[in-house]
mmCIF file of C-alpha atoms and ligand atoms in Angstrom:
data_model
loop_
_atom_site.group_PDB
_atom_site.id
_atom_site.type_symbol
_atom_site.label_atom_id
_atom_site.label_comp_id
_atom_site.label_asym_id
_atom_site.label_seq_id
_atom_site.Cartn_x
_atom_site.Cartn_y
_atom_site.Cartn_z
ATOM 1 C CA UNK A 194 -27.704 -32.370 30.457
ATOM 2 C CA UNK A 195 -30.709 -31.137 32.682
ATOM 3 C CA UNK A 196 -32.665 -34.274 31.844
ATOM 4 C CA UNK A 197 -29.751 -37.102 32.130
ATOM 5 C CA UNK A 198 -29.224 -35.445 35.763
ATOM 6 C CA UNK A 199 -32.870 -36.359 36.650
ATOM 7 C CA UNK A 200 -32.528 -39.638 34.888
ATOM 8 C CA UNK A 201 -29.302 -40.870 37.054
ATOM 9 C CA UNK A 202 -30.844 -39.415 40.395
ATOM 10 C CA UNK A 203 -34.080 -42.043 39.745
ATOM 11 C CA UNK A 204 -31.755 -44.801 38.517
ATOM 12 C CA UNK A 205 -29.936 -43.873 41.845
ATOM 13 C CA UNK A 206 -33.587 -43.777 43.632
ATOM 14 C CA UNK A 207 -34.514 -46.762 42.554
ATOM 15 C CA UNK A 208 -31.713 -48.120 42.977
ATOM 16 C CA UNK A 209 -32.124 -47.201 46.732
ATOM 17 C CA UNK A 210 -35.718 -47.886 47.005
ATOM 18 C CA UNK A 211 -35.124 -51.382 49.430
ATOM 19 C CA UNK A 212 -31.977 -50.843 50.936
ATOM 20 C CA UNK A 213 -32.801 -48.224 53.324
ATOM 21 C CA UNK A 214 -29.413 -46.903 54.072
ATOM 22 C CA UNK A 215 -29.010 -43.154 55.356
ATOM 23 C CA UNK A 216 -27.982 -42.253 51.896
ATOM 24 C CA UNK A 217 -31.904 -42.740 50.297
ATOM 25 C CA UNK A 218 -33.155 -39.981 51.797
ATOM 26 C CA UNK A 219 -29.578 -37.272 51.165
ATOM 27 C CA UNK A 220 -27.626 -34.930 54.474
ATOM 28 C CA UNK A 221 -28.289 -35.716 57.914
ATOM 29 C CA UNK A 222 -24.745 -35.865 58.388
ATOM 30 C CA UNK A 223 -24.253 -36.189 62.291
ATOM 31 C CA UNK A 224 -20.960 -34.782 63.751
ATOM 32 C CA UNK A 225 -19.154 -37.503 66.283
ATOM 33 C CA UNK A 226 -17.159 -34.873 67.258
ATOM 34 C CA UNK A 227 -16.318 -30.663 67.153
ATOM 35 C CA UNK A 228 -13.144 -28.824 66.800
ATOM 36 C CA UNK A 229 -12.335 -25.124 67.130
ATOM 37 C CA UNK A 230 -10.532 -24.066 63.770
ATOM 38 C CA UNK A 231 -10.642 -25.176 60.132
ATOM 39 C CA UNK A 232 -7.024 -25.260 58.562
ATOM 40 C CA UNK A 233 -6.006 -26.018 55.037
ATOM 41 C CA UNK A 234 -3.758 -28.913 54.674
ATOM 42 C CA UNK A 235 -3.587 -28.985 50.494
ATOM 43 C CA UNK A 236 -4.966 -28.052 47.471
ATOM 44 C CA UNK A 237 -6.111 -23.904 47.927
ATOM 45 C CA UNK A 238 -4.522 -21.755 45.158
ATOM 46 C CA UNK A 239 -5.023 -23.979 42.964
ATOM 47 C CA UNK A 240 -5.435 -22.832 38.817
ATOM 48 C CA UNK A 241 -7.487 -24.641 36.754
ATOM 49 C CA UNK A 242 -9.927 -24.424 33.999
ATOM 50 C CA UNK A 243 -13.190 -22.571 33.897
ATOM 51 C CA UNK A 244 -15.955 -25.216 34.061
ATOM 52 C CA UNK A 245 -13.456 -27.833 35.066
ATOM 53 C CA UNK A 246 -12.584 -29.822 38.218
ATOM 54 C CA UNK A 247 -9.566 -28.624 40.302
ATOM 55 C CA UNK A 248 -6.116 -31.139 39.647
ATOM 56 C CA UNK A 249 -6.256 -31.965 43.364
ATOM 57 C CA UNK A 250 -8.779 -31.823 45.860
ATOM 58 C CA UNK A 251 -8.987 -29.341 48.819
ATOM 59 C CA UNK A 252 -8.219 -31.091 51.737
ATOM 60 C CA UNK A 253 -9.303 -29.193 55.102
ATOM 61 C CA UNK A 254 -8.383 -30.085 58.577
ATOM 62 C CA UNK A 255 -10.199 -29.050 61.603
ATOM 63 C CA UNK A 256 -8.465 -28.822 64.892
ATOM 64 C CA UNK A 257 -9.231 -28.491 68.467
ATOM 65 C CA UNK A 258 -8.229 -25.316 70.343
ATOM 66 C CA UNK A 259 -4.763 -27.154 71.625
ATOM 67 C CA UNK A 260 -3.781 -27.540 67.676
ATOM 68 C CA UNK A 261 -4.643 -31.442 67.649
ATOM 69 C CA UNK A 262 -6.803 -32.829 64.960
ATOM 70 C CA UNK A 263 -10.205 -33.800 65.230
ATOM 71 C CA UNK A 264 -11.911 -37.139 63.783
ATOM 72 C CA UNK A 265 -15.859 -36.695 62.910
ATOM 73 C CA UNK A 266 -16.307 -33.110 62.830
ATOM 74 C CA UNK A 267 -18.626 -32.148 60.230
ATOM 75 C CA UNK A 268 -17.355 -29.647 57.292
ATOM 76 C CA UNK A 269 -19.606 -28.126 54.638
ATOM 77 C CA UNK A 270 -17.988 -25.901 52.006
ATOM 78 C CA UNK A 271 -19.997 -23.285 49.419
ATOM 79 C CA UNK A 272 -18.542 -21.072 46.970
ATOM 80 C CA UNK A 273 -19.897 -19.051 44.667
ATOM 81 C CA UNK A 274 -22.887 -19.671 41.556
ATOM 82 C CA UNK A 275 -21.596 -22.393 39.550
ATOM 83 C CA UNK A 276 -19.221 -24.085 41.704
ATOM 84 C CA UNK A 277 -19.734 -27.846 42.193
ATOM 85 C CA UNK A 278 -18.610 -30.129 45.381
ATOM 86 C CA UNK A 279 -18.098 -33.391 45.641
ATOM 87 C CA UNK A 280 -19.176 -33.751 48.437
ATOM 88 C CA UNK A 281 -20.569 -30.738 49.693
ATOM 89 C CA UNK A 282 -20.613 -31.938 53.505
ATOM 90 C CA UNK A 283 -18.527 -34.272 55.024
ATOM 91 C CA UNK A 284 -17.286 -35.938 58.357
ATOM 92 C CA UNK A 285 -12.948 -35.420 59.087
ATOM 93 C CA UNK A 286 -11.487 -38.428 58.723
ATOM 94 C CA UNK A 287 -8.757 -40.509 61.099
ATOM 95 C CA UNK A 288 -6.045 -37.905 60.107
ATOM 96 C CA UNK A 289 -9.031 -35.394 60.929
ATOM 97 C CA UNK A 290 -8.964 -34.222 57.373
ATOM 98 C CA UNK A 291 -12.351 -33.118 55.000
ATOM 99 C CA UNK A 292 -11.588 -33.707 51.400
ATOM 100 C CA UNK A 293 -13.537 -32.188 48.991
ATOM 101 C CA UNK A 294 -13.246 -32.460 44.936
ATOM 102 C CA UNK A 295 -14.174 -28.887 43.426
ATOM 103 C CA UNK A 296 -15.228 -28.050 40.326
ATOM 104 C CA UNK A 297 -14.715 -24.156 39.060
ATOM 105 C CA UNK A 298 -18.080 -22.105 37.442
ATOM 106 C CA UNK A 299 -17.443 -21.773 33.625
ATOM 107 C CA UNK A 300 -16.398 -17.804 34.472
ATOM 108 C CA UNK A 301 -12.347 -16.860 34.747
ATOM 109 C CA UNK A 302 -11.579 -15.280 37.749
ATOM 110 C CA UNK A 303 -10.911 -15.696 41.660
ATOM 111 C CA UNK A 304 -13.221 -18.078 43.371
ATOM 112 C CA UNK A 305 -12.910 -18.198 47.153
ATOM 113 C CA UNK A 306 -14.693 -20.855 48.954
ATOM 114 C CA UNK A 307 -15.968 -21.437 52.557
ATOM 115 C CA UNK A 308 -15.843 -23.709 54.817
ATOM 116 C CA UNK A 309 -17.443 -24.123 57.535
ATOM 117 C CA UNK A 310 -18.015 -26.442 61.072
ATOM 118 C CA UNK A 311 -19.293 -25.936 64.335
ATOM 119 C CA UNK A 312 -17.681 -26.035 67.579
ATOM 120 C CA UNK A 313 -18.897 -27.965 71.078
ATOM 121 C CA UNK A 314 -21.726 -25.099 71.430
ATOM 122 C CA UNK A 315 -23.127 -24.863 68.037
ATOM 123 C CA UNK A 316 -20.940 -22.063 67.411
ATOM 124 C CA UNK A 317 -19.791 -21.779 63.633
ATOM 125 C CA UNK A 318 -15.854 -21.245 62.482
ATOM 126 C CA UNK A 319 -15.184 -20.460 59.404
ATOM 127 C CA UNK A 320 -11.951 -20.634 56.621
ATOM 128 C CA UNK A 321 -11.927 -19.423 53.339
ATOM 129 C CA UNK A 322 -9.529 -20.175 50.397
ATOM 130 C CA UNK A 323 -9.192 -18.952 47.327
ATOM 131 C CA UNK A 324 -9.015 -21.228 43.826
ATOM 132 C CA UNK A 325 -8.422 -19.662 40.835
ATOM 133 C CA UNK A 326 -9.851 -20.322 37.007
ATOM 134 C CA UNK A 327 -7.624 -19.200 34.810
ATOM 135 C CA UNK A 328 -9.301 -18.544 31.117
ATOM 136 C CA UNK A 329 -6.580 -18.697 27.825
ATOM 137 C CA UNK A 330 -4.525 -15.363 28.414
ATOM 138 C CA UNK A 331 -4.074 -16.237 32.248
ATOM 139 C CA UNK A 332 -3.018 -20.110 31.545
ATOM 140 C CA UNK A 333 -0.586 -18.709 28.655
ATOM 141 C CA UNK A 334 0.491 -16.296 31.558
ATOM 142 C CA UNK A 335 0.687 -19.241 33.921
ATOM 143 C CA UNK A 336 3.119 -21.446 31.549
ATOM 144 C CA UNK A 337 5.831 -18.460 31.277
ATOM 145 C CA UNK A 338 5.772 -18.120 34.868
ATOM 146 C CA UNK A 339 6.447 -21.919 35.469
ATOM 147 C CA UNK A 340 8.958 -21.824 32.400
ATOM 148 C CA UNK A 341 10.687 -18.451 33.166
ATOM 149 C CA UNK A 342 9.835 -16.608 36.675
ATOM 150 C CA UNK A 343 8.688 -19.526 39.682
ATOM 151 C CA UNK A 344 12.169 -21.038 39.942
ATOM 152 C CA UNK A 345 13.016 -17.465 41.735
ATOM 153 C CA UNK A 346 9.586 -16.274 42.049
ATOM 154 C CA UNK A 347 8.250 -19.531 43.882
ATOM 155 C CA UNK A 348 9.976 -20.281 47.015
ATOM 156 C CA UNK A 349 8.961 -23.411 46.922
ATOM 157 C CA UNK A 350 10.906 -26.287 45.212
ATOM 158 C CA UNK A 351 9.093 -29.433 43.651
ATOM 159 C CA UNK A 352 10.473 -32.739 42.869
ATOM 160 C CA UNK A 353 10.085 -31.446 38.757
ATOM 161 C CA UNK A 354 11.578 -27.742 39.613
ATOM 162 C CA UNK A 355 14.296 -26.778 42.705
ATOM 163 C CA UNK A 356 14.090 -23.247 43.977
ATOM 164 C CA UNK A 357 16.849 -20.904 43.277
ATOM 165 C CA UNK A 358 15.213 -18.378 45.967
ATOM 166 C CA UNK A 359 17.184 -19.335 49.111
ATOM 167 C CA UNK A 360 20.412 -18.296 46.241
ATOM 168 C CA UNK A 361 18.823 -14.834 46.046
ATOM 169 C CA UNK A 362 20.299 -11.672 47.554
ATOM 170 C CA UNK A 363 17.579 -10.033 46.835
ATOM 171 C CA UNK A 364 14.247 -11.701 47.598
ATOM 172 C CA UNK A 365 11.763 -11.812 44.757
ATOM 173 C CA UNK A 366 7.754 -11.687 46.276
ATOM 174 C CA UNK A 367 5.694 -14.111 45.596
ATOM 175 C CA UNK A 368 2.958 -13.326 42.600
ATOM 176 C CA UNK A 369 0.499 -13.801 45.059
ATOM 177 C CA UNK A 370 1.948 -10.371 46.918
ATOM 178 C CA UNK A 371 -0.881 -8.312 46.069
ATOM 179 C CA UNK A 372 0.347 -5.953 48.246
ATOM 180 C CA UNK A 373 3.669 -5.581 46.334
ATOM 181 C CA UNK A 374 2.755 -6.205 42.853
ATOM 182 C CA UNK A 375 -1.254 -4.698 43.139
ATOM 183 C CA UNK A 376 0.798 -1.248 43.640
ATOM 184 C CA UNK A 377 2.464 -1.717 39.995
ATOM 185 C CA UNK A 378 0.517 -0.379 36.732
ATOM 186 C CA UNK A 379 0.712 -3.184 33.865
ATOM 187 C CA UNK A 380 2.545 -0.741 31.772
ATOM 188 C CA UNK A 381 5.082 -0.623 35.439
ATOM 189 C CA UNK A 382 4.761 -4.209 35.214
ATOM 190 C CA UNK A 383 5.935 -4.575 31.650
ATOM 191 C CA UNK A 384 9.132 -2.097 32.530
ATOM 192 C CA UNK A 385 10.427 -4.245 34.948
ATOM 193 C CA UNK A 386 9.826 -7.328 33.303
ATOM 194 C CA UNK A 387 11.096 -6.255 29.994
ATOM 195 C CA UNK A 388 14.026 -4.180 31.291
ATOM 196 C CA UNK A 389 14.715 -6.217 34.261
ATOM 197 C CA UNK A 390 15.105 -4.816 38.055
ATOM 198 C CA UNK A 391 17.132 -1.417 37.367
ATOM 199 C CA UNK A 392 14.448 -0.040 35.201
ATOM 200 C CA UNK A 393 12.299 0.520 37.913
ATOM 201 C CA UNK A 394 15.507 0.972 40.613
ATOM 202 C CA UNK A 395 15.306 -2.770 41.739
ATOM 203 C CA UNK A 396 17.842 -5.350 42.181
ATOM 204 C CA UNK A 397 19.755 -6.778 38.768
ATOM 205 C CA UNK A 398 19.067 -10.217 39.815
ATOM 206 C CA UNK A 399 15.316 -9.326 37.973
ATOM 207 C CA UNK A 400 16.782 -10.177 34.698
ATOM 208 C CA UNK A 401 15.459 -8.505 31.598
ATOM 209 C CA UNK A 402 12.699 -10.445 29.545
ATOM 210 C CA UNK A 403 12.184 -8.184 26.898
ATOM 211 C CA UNK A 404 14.000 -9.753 24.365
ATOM 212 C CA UNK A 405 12.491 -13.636 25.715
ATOM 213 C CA UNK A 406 8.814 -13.018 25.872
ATOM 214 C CA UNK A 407 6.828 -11.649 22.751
ATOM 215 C CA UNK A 408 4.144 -8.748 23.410
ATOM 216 C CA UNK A 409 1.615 -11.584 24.146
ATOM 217 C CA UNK A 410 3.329 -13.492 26.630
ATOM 218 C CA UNK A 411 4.193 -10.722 28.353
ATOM 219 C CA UNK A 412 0.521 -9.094 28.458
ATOM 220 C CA UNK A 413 -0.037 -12.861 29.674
ATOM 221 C CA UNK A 414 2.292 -12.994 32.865
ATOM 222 C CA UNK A 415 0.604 -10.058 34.023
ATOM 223 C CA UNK A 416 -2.705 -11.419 33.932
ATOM 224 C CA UNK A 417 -1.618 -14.177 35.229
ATOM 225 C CA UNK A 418 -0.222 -12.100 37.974
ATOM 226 C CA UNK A 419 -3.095 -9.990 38.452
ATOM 227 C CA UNK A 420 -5.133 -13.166 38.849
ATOM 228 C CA UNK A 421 -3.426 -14.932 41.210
ATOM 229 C CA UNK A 422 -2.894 -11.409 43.640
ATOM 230 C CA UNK A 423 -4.203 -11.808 47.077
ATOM 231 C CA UNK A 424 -5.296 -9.227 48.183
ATOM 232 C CA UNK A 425 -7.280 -9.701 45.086
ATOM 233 C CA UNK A 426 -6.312 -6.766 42.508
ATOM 234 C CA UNK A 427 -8.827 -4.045 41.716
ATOM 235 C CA UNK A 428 -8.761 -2.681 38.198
ATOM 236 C CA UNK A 429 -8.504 0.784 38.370
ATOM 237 C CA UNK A 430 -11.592 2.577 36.743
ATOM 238 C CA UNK A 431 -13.581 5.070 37.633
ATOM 239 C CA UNK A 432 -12.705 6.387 41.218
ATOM 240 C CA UNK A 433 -16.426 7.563 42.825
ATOM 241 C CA UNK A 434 -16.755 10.266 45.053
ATOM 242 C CA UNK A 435 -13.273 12.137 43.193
ATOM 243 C CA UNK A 436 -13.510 14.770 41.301
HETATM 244 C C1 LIG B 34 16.937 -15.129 38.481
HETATM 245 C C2 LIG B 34 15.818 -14.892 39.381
HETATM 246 C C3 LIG B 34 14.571 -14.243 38.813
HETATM 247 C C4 LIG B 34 13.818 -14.657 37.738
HETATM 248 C C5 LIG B 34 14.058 -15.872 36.860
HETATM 249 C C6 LIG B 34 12.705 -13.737 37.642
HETATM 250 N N1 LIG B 34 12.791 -12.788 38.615
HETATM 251 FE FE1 LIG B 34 11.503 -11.240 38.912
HETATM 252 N N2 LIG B 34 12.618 -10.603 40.469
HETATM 253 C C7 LIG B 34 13.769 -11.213 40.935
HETATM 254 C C8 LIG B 34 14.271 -10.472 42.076
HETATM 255 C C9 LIG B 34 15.493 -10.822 42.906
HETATM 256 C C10 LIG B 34 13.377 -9.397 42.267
HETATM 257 C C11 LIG B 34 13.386 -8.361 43.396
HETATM 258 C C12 LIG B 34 14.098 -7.113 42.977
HETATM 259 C C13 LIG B 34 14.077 -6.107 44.106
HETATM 260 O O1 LIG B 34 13.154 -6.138 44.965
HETATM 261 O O2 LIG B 34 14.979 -5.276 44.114
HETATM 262 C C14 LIG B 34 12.371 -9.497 41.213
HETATM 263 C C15 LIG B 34 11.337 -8.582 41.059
HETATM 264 C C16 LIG B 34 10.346 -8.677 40.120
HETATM 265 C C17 LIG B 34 9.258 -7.734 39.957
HETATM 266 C C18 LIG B 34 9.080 -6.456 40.756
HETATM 267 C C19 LIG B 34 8.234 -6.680 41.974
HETATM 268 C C20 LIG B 34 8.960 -7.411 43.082
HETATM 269 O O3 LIG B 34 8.725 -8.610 43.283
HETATM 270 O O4 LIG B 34 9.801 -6.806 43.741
HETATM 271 C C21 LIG B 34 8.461 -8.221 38.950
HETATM 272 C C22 LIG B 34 7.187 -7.611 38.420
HETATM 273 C C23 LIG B 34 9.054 -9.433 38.482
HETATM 274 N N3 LIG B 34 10.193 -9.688 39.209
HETATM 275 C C24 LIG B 34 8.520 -10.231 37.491
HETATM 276 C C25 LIG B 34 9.152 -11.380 36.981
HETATM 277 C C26 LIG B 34 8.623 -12.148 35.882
HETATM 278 C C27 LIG B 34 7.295 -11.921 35.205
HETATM 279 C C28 LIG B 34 9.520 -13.153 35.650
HETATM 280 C C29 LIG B 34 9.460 -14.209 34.573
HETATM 281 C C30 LIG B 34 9.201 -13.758 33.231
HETATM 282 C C31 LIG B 34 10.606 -12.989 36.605
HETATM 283 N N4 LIG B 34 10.344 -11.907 37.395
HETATM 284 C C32 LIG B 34 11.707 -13.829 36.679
HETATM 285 C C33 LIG B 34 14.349 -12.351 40.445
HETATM 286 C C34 LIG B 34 13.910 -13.068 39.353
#
């Protein structure tokens, strides 16, 4: 791997060596222009594999202070060890937007990512977003959710899936709620789902799943909660400074 890396960058060298373009010689980006705030136009939230790249890019915006969008700013985005950019730095484009492929580090979990650009004096404004790798139990966890739960869950219809949350009496939260669903125990968790709404005095329009989902699927639609939870969930454990 290490070795075919070094191999491409001389080919790419070489390749370089006469044309002297701003590329030979890598960033030196220049910004053409500076906005105030970095917005996210597509693409956070997103779950994909550990080690693998994201199924759509991240596409940023950066605006001036009256909301407009600004052409030629200059965006750089990190994230944590093992996460890969392509690119890592890049000017906003006509629509003012910095697209950026991302590829997860080969570890499960939350990964949140920041971006970053300056404004007219130098000063730096941040965003950051939050991807998600999601290792077997969690992607098991994510297909009941898109097979059973978004279609009231997910407020959001798709051209493959139309909401039936605008139907709702009773408004489910999002599985992002963390502030809803990080209160709930798994073992909380797996009453409601299994029994449905009543079990834990909520509304009967939480229909029961305990005679859908097996014992595995279920323990995987809470992970795939609890991974997804922003605030991000805390598993509880040993409480320091209690007695
Ligand atoms: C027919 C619509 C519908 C479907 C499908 C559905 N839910 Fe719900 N769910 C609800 C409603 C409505 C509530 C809110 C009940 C309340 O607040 O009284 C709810 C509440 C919950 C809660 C309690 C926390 C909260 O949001 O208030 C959990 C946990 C939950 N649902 C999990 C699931 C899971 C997991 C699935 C899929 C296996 C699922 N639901 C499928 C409608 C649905």
């Amino acid at each position: 791997m290490k070795a075919n890396l070094w191999i491409s960058a001389m080919l790419v060298a070489a390749a370089c060596a006469g044309c002297g373009h701003r590329k030979a010689s890598a960033p030196a980006l220049q910004a053409k222009a500076a906005g105030t705030a970095i917005v996210v136009a597509s693409g956070d939230k997103q779950l994909g594999s550990p080690g693998s790249q994201l199924p759509q890019p991240l596409v940023l915006q950066v605006n001036d202070d009256q909301g407009n969008t600004v052409t030629g700013a200059k965006v750089q985005i990190s994230g944590p060890r093992g996460v890969v950019f392509d690119p890592a730095q890049v000017l906003t484009d006509d629509n003012g937007q910095a697209t950026f492929k991302v590829t997860l580090g080969g570890i499960s979990g939350r990964y949140e990512l920041t971006a970053s650009s300056q404004d007219a004096h130098g000063k730096t404004f941040t965003l950051t977003v939050a991807e998600f790798a999601a290792g077997y139990q969690q992607e098991v966890g994510y297909e009941v959710n898109q097979k059973y739960c978004s279609r009231c869950h997910n407020p959001d219809s798709t051209t493959e899936q139309v909401s039936n949350y605008d139907n709702l009496a009773v408004k489910p939260h999002s599985f992002s709620s963390g502030e809803v669903y990080n209160k709930f125990s798994d073992a909380d968790l797996a009453t409601v789902i299994s029994h449905g709404g009543p079990a834990m005095n909520r509304s009967s329009l939480m229909p029961p799943y305990g005679w859908t989902l097996d014992k595995a699927e279920m323990q995987a639609v809470i992970a795939y909660i609890r991974l997804v939870s922003d605030p991000p969930y805390v598993v509880p454990g040993v409480v320091y400074g209690k007695h």
